[in-house]
Amino acid sequence: MIPWQLIDTTTIPGSTQRLRLLQRGDEFSIRGDTFELMNSRQHGSEDALARLACGCLSGRSKTSMLIGGLGMGFTLAAALKELGADSRVAVAELVPAVIQWNRGPLAELAGNPLSDKRVTVHETDIAGMLKSAAAVYDAIVFDVDNGPNGLTRQENDWLYGPDGLKAAYTALRSGGVLAVWSASPDSVFPMRLRRAGFSVEEVLAPARRSRKGSRHTIWLAIRD
């Protein structure tokens, strides 16, 4: 078996947690200190996250989307395939090295979506962008950490808590969608979404495009 090679290491801002980028042949992995966060062979649910979010925007023109978390670029790439030429996508990514990786060794994995003219990357926490927005976005996508049960950064709890969800609700236009990815189910989170004013649908999506193996959870929360 081909051994993993370490490509780069970085630290998450405001945390002692490290992120490592590794490569084995044509496979890439982003890992924390003791766990794998994402793998280039398992992005079926990220593709579904973007596709389902865009499916809620039928009939809208000049759509505006905010994606929290760049990852390996798969969610962004899937959204760009669904959105029109007049759309705009803002990506909030806290870790500078992740942006650099997506412009370097990871660029071709998802077809180099950062080169798309519809995309603007913000080197910041999505929380700050939500706090300063009101009726700005047609869709907001949370692809941050591991979902509501985070692994890498305690500050992400705000995002999935009542205040963060209310900020997302305020940042959305009427009828807009908040799409949330999670590595695991969570029976409490949908109730939190409803208390924030959303109507909620839960979808299970396979991690792999082959539809084999584990499934991840996606919530589609519509601002009524």
PDB file of C-alpha atoms in Angstrom:
ATOM      1  CA  MET A   1       0.000   0.000   0.000  1.00  0.00           C
ATOM      2  CA  ILE A   2       1.212   3.504  -0.834  1.00  0.00           C
ATOM      3  CA  PRO A   3       2.120   5.368   2.388  1.00  0.00           C
ATOM      4  CA  TRP A   4       0.614   8.732   3.266  1.00  0.00           C
ATOM      5  CA  GLN A   5       2.862  11.748   2.714  1.00  0.00           C
ATOM      6  CA  LEU A   6       2.535  14.921   4.769  1.00  0.00           C
ATOM      7  CA  ILE A   7       2.098  17.930   2.464  1.00  0.00           C
ATOM      8  CA  ASP A   8       1.549  20.726   4.986  1.00  0.00           C
ATOM      9  CA  THR A   9       0.547  21.476   8.577  1.00  0.00           C
ATOM     10  CA  THR A  10      -1.263  24.502   9.977  1.00  0.00           C
ATOM     11  CA  THR A  11      -3.004  25.642  13.152  1.00  0.00           C
ATOM     12  CA  ILE A  12      -6.652  26.685  13.282  1.00  0.00           C
ATOM     13  CA  PRO A  13      -6.829  30.393  14.250  1.00  0.00           C
ATOM     14  CA  GLY A  14      -7.906  30.857  17.846  1.00  0.00           C
ATOM     15  CA  SER A  15      -7.240  27.192  18.646  1.00  0.00           C
ATOM     16  CA  THR A  16      -4.422  24.815  19.489  1.00  0.00           C
ATOM     17  CA  GLN A  17      -5.855  22.280  17.031  1.00  0.00           C
ATOM     18  CA  ARG A  18      -3.656  21.467  14.058  1.00  0.00           C
ATOM     19  CA  LEU A  19      -4.758  20.576  10.551  1.00  0.00           C
ATOM     20  CA  ARG A  20      -2.605  18.365   8.337  1.00  0.00           C
ATOM     21  CA  LEU A  21      -2.870  17.875   4.596  1.00  0.00           C
ATOM     22  CA  LEU A  22      -1.770  14.421   3.472  1.00  0.00           C
ATOM     23  CA  GLN A  23      -1.541  12.710   0.092  1.00  0.00           C
ATOM     24  CA  ARG A  24      -1.464   9.056  -0.967  1.00  0.00           C
ATOM     25  CA  GLY A  25      -1.327   8.651  -4.733  1.00  0.00           C
ATOM     26  CA  ASP A  26      -4.282  10.668  -6.059  1.00  0.00           C
ATOM     27  CA  GLU A  27      -6.068  10.619  -2.689  1.00  0.00           C
ATOM     28  CA  PHE A  28      -5.953  13.558  -0.258  1.00  0.00           C
ATOM     29  CA  SER A  29      -6.902  13.790   3.395  1.00  0.00           C
ATOM     30  CA  ILE A  30      -7.306  16.714   5.808  1.00  0.00           C
ATOM     31  CA  ARG A  31      -6.893  15.595   9.396  1.00  0.00           C
ATOM     32  CA  GLY A  32      -6.929  17.028  12.873  1.00  0.00           C
ATOM     33  CA  ASP A  33      -4.575  15.829  15.556  1.00  0.00           C
ATOM     34  CA  THR A  34      -6.366  12.517  16.086  1.00  0.00           C
ATOM     35  CA  PHE A  35      -9.114  12.281  13.431  1.00  0.00           C
ATOM     36  CA  GLU A  36      -9.824  12.674   9.729  1.00  0.00           C
ATOM     37  CA  LEU A  37     -12.042  15.631   8.828  1.00  0.00           C
ATOM     38  CA  MET A  38     -12.376  15.009   5.089  1.00  0.00           C
ATOM     39  CA  ASN A  39     -11.150  12.753   2.332  1.00  0.00           C
ATOM     40  CA  SER A  40     -11.119  13.400  -1.406  1.00  0.00           C
ATOM     41  CA  ARG A  41     -12.775  10.032  -2.059  1.00  0.00           C
ATOM     42  CA  GLN A  42     -15.776  10.823   0.116  1.00  0.00           C
ATOM     43  CA  HIS A  43     -17.596  13.925  -1.035  1.00  0.00           C
ATOM     44  CA  GLY A  44     -20.962  12.570  -2.138  1.00  0.00           C
ATOM     45  CA  SER A  45     -22.787  14.247   0.738  1.00  0.00           C
ATOM     46  CA  GLU A  46     -21.027  17.572   0.113  1.00  0.00           C
ATOM     47  CA  ASP A  47     -22.177  17.423  -3.516  1.00  0.00           C
ATOM     48  CA  ALA A  48     -25.697  16.649  -2.309  1.00  0.00           C
ATOM     49  CA  LEU A  49     -25.583  19.527   0.189  1.00  0.00           C
ATOM     50  CA  ALA A  50     -24.987  22.075  -2.569  1.00  0.00           C
ATOM     51  CA  ARG A  51     -27.361  20.417  -5.027  1.00  0.00           C
ATOM     52  CA  LEU A  52     -30.221  20.317  -2.518  1.00  0.00           C
ATOM     53  CA  ALA A  53     -29.637  23.918  -1.447  1.00  0.00           C
ATOM     54  CA  CYS A  54     -29.687  25.098  -5.056  1.00  0.00           C
ATOM     55  CA  GLY A  55     -32.820  23.036  -5.695  1.00  0.00           C
ATOM     56  CA  CYS A  56     -34.635  25.258  -3.206  1.00  0.00           C
ATOM     57  CA  LEU A  57     -33.821  28.341  -5.313  1.00  0.00           C
ATOM     58  CA  SER A  58     -35.798  27.360  -8.413  1.00  0.00           C
ATOM     59  CA  GLY A  59     -37.070  30.370 -10.357  1.00  0.00           C
ATOM     60  CA  ARG A  60     -34.726  32.886  -8.728  1.00  0.00           C
ATOM     61  CA  SER A  61     -32.282  34.974 -10.725  1.00  0.00           C
ATOM     62  CA  LYS A  62     -29.125  36.734  -9.576  1.00  0.00           C
ATOM     63  CA  THR A  63     -28.982  34.426  -6.585  1.00  0.00           C
ATOM     64  CA  SER A  64     -26.588  35.126  -3.739  1.00  0.00           C
ATOM     65  CA  MET A  65     -25.123  32.236  -1.711  1.00  0.00           C
ATOM     66  CA  LEU A  66     -22.875  32.171   1.333  1.00  0.00           C
ATOM     67  CA  ILE A  67     -20.891  28.999   2.026  1.00  0.00           C
ATOM     68  CA  GLY A  68     -19.274  28.525   5.407  1.00  0.00           C
ATOM     69  CA  GLY A  69     -16.255  26.248   5.069  1.00  0.00           C
ATOM     70  CA  LEU A  70     -14.199  25.694   1.919  1.00  0.00           C
ATOM     71  CA  GLY A  71     -12.902  22.200   2.722  1.00  0.00           C
ATOM     72  CA  MET A  72     -11.572  20.611  -0.459  1.00  0.00           C
ATOM     73  CA  GLY A  73     -13.805  22.740  -2.669  1.00  0.00           C
ATOM     74  CA  PHE A  74     -16.377  20.067  -3.499  1.00  0.00           C
ATOM     75  CA  THR A  75     -19.392  21.870  -2.005  1.00  0.00           C
ATOM     76  CA  LEU A  76     -18.466  25.069  -3.829  1.00  0.00           C
ATOM     77  CA  ALA A  77     -17.895  23.252  -7.127  1.00  0.00           C
ATOM     78  CA  ALA A  78     -21.248  21.463  -6.894  1.00  0.00           C
ATOM     79  CA  ALA A  79     -23.041  24.753  -6.200  1.00  0.00           C
ATOM     80  CA  LEU A  80     -21.423  26.453  -9.193  1.00  0.00           C
ATOM     81  CA  LYS A  81     -22.685  23.678 -11.479  1.00  0.00           C
ATOM     82  CA  GLU A  82     -26.256  24.385 -10.366  1.00  0.00           C
ATOM     83  CA  LEU A  83     -26.215  28.199 -10.206  1.00  0.00           C
ATOM     84  CA  GLY A  84     -26.657  30.560 -13.111  1.00  0.00           C
ATOM     85  CA  ALA A  85     -24.066  32.835 -14.670  1.00  0.00           C
ATOM     86  CA  ASP A  86     -25.555  35.843 -12.857  1.00  0.00           C
ATOM     87  CA  SER A  87     -25.218  34.284  -9.404  1.00  0.00           C
ATOM     88  CA  ARG A  88     -22.669  35.205  -6.742  1.00  0.00           C
ATOM     89  CA  VAL A  89     -21.087  32.908  -4.160  1.00  0.00           C
ATOM     90  CA  ALA A  90     -19.228  34.121  -1.086  1.00  0.00           C
ATOM     91  CA  VAL A  91     -17.087  31.578   0.757  1.00  0.00           C
ATOM     92  CA  ALA A  92     -16.057  32.137   4.363  1.00  0.00           C
ATOM     93  CA  GLU A  93     -12.962  30.128   5.319  1.00  0.00           C
ATOM     94  CA  LEU A  94     -11.267  30.744   8.657  1.00  0.00           C
ATOM     95  CA  VAL A  95      -8.009  28.882   7.995  1.00  0.00           C
ATOM     96  CA  PRO A  96      -5.692  30.682   5.534  1.00  0.00           C
ATOM     97  CA  ALA A  97      -3.802  27.484   4.684  1.00  0.00           C
ATOM     98  CA  VAL A  98      -7.017  25.782   3.513  1.00  0.00           C
ATOM     99  CA  ILE A  99      -7.480  28.557   0.951  1.00  0.00           C
ATOM    100  CA  GLN A 100      -3.860  28.139  -0.144  1.00  0.00           C
ATOM    101  CA  TRP A 101      -4.279  24.351  -0.447  1.00  0.00           C
ATOM    102  CA  ASN A 102      -7.324  24.872  -2.674  1.00  0.00           C
ATOM    103  CA  ARG A 103      -5.258  27.099  -4.943  1.00  0.00           C
ATOM    104  CA  GLY A 104      -2.367  24.649  -4.877  1.00  0.00           C
ATOM    105  CA  PRO A 105      -2.299  20.859  -4.381  1.00  0.00           C
ATOM    106  CA  LEU A 106      -6.108  20.508  -4.062  1.00  0.00           C
ATOM    107  CA  ALA A 107      -7.035  22.836  -6.926  1.00  0.00           C
ATOM    108  CA  GLU A 108      -7.800  20.212  -9.563  1.00  0.00           C
ATOM    109  CA  LEU A 109      -9.752  17.857  -7.287  1.00  0.00           C
ATOM    110  CA  ALA A 110     -12.985  19.819  -7.702  1.00  0.00           C
ATOM    111  CA  GLY A 111     -12.068  21.554 -10.959  1.00  0.00           C
ATOM    112  CA  ASN A 112     -10.458  24.644  -9.409  1.00  0.00           C
ATOM    113  CA  PRO A 113     -13.719  26.354  -8.345  1.00  0.00           C
ATOM    114  CA  LEU A 114     -11.878  29.300  -6.774  1.00  0.00           C
ATOM    115  CA  SER A 115     -10.978  30.469 -10.278  1.00  0.00           C
ATOM    116  CA  ASP A 116     -14.669  30.991 -11.110  1.00  0.00           C
ATOM    117  CA  LYS A 117     -15.476  34.706 -11.473  1.00  0.00           C
ATOM    118  CA  ARG A 118     -18.706  34.246  -9.511  1.00  0.00           C
ATOM    119  CA  VAL A 119     -16.745  33.356  -6.366  1.00  0.00           C
ATOM    120  CA  THR A 120     -15.367  35.641  -3.664  1.00  0.00           C
ATOM    121  CA  VAL A 121     -13.341  34.102  -0.837  1.00  0.00           C
ATOM    122  CA  HIS A 122     -13.301  35.738   2.589  1.00  0.00           C
ATOM    123  CA  GLU A 123     -10.557  34.741   5.018  1.00  0.00           C
ATOM    124  CA  THR A 124     -12.800  34.981   8.038  1.00  0.00           C
ATOM    125  CA  ASP A 125     -15.239  33.180  10.312  1.00  0.00           C
ATOM    126  CA  ILE A 126     -18.708  32.893   8.787  1.00  0.00           C
ATOM    127  CA  ALA A 127     -20.150  34.033  12.132  1.00  0.00           C
ATOM    128  CA  GLY A 128     -18.912  37.569  11.545  1.00  0.00           C
ATOM    129  CA  MET A 129     -20.457  37.688   8.090  1.00  0.00           C
ATOM    130  CA  LEU A 130     -23.813  36.530   9.439  1.00  0.00           C
ATOM    131  CA  LYS A 131     -23.840  39.093  12.237  1.00  0.00           C
ATOM    132  CA  SER A 132     -23.463  41.958   9.774  1.00  0.00           C
ATOM    133  CA  ALA A 133     -26.016  40.760   7.180  1.00  0.00           C
ATOM    134  CA  ALA A 134     -29.754  41.339   6.842  1.00  0.00           C
ATOM    135  CA  ALA A 135     -31.836  39.872   3.981  1.00  0.00           C
ATOM    136  CA  VAL A 136     -28.695  39.538   1.823  1.00  0.00           C
ATOM    137  CA  TYR A 137     -28.562  35.853   0.807  1.00  0.00           C
ATOM    138  CA  ASP A 138     -30.871  33.475  -1.010  1.00  0.00           C
ATOM    139  CA  ALA A 139     -28.973  30.510   0.416  1.00  0.00           C
ATOM    140  CA  ILE A 140     -26.575  29.940   3.284  1.00  0.00           C
ATOM    141  CA  VAL A 141     -24.641  26.683   3.510  1.00  0.00           C
ATOM    142  CA  PHE A 142     -23.052  25.463   6.745  1.00  0.00           C
ATOM    143  CA  ASP A 143     -20.258  23.029   5.853  1.00  0.00           C
ATOM    144  CA  VAL A 144     -18.314  23.868   8.995  1.00  0.00           C
ATOM    145  CA  ASP A 145     -16.402  21.512  11.273  1.00  0.00           C
ATOM    146  CA  ASN A 146     -18.282  18.233  11.831  1.00  0.00           C
ATOM    147  CA  GLY A 147     -21.717  19.802  11.986  1.00  0.00           C
ATOM    148  CA  PRO A 148     -23.615  20.677  15.197  1.00  0.00           C
ATOM    149  CA  ASN A 149     -21.384  18.269  17.134  1.00  0.00           C
ATOM    150  CA  GLY A 150     -18.100  19.981  16.299  1.00  0.00           C
ATOM    151  CA  LEU A 151     -14.617  18.585  16.709  1.00  0.00           C
ATOM    152  CA  THR A 152     -12.158  21.344  15.897  1.00  0.00           C
ATOM    153  CA  ARG A 153     -13.274  24.651  17.405  1.00  0.00           C
ATOM    154  CA  GLN A 154     -15.497  25.445  20.391  1.00  0.00           C
ATOM    155  CA  GLU A 155     -16.534  28.796  18.881  1.00  0.00           C
ATOM    156  CA  ASN A 156     -18.483  26.878  16.218  1.00  0.00           C
ATOM    157  CA  ASP A 157     -21.067  26.052  18.887  1.00  0.00           C
ATOM    158  CA  TRP A 158     -22.412  29.603  18.480  1.00  0.00           C
ATOM    159  CA  LEU A 159     -23.080  28.987  14.794  1.00  0.00           C
ATOM    160  CA  TYR A 160     -25.308  25.980  15.468  1.00  0.00           C
ATOM    161  CA  GLY A 161     -26.890  27.463  18.579  1.00  0.00           C
ATOM    162  CA  PRO A 162     -29.967  29.736  18.893  1.00  0.00           C
ATOM    163  CA  ASP A 163     -28.069  32.986  18.280  1.00  0.00           C
ATOM    164  CA  GLY A 164     -26.233  31.688  15.215  1.00  0.00           C
ATOM    165  CA  LEU A 165     -29.379  30.249  13.669  1.00  0.00           C
ATOM    166  CA  LYS A 166     -31.280  33.471  14.319  1.00  0.00           C
ATOM    167  CA  ALA A 167     -28.455  35.399  12.633  1.00  0.00           C
ATOM    168  CA  ALA A 168     -28.702  33.060   9.632  1.00  0.00           C
ATOM    169  CA  TYR A 169     -32.470  33.574   9.515  1.00  0.00           C
ATOM    170  CA  THR A 170     -31.988  37.350   9.507  1.00  0.00           C
ATOM    171  CA  ALA A 171     -29.302  37.154   6.808  1.00  0.00           C
ATOM    172  CA  LEU A 172     -31.607  35.246   4.450  1.00  0.00           C
ATOM    173  CA  ARG A 173     -34.137  36.773   2.107  1.00  0.00           C
ATOM    174  CA  SER A 174     -37.754  35.640   2.342  1.00  0.00           C
ATOM    175  CA  GLY A 175     -38.054  32.043   1.166  1.00  0.00           C
ATOM    176  CA  GLY A 176     -34.284  31.541   1.392  1.00  0.00           C
ATOM    177  CA  VAL A 177     -32.690  28.312   2.537  1.00  0.00           C
ATOM    178  CA  LEU A 178     -30.169  27.417   5.204  1.00  0.00           C
ATOM    179  CA  ALA A 179     -28.559  24.088   4.280  1.00  0.00           C
ATOM    180  CA  VAL A 180     -26.593  22.365   7.040  1.00  0.00           C
ATOM    181  CA  TRP A 181     -24.223  19.389   6.705  1.00  0.00           C
ATOM    182  CA  SER A 182     -23.491  17.030   9.588  1.00  0.00           C
ATOM    183  CA  ALA A 183     -21.346  13.923   9.859  1.00  0.00           C
ATOM    184  CA  SER A 184     -23.890  12.367  12.231  1.00  0.00           C
ATOM    185  CA  PRO A 185     -27.602  12.599  13.122  1.00  0.00           C
ATOM    186  CA  ASP A 186     -28.789  15.015  15.791  1.00  0.00           C
ATOM    187  CA  SER A 187     -32.307  14.816  17.191  1.00  0.00           C
ATOM    188  CA  VAL A 188     -32.124  18.209  18.943  1.00  0.00           C
ATOM    189  CA  PHE A 189     -30.816  20.371  16.104  1.00  0.00           C
ATOM    190  CA  PRO A 190     -33.988  20.302  13.926  1.00  0.00           C
ATOM    191  CA  MET A 191     -35.994  21.569  16.910  1.00  0.00           C
ATOM    192  CA  ARG A 192     -33.479  24.384  17.290  1.00  0.00           C
ATOM    193  CA  LEU A 193     -33.984  25.290  13.627  1.00  0.00           C
ATOM    194  CA  ARG A 194     -37.763  25.374  14.022  1.00  0.00           C
ATOM    195  CA  ARG A 195     -37.512  27.575  17.118  1.00  0.00           C
ATOM    196  CA  ALA A 196     -35.446  30.012  15.012  1.00  0.00           C
ATOM    197  CA  GLY A 197     -38.385  30.274  12.587  1.00  0.00           C
ATOM    198  CA  PHE A 198     -37.459  27.768   9.875  1.00  0.00           C
ATOM    199  CA  SER A 199     -39.447  24.952   8.350  1.00  0.00           C
ATOM    200  CA  VAL A 200     -37.163  21.921   8.219  1.00  0.00           C
ATOM    201  CA  GLU A 201     -36.535  18.885   6.037  1.00  0.00           C
ATOM    202  CA  GLU A 202     -33.943  16.227   6.915  1.00  0.00           C
ATOM    203  CA  VAL A 203     -32.122  14.247   4.220  1.00  0.00           C
ATOM    204  CA  LEU A 204     -29.619  11.391   4.532  1.00  0.00           C
ATOM    205  CA  ALA A 205     -26.930  11.461   1.847  1.00  0.00           C
ATOM    206  CA  PRO A 206     -24.246   8.827   1.140  1.00  0.00           C
ATOM    207  CA  ALA A 207     -20.689   9.918   1.841  1.00  0.00           C
ATOM    208  CA  ARG A 208     -19.440   8.254  -1.343  1.00  0.00           C
ATOM    209  CA  ARG A 209     -20.684   8.813  -4.868  1.00  0.00           C
ATOM    210  CA  SER A 210     -21.015   5.038  -5.180  1.00  0.00           C
ATOM    211  CA  ARG A 211     -23.703   5.320  -2.465  1.00  0.00           C
ATOM    212  CA  LYS A 212     -21.921   2.642  -0.452  1.00  0.00           C
ATOM    213  CA  GLY A 213     -20.790   3.037   3.142  1.00  0.00           C
ATOM    214  CA  SER A 214     -21.762   5.689   5.687  1.00  0.00           C
ATOM    215  CA  ARG A 215     -24.421   8.369   5.305  1.00  0.00           C
ATOM    216  CA  HIS A 216     -24.321  11.962   6.444  1.00  0.00           C
ATOM    217  CA  THR A 217     -27.177  14.211   7.498  1.00  0.00           C
ATOM    218  CA  ILE A 218     -28.348  17.331   5.668  1.00  0.00           C
ATOM    219  CA  TRP A 219     -30.985  19.741   6.977  1.00  0.00           C
ATOM    220  CA  LEU A 220     -32.787  22.101   4.615  1.00  0.00           C
ATOM    221  CA  ALA A 221     -34.252  24.959   6.636  1.00  0.00           C
ATOM    222  CA  ILE A 222     -36.513  27.389   4.761  1.00  0.00           C
ATOM    223  CA  ARG A 223     -37.175  30.904   5.946  1.00  0.00           C
ATOM    224  CA  ASP A 224     -40.950  31.145   5.573  1.00  0.00           C
TER     225      ASP A 224
END
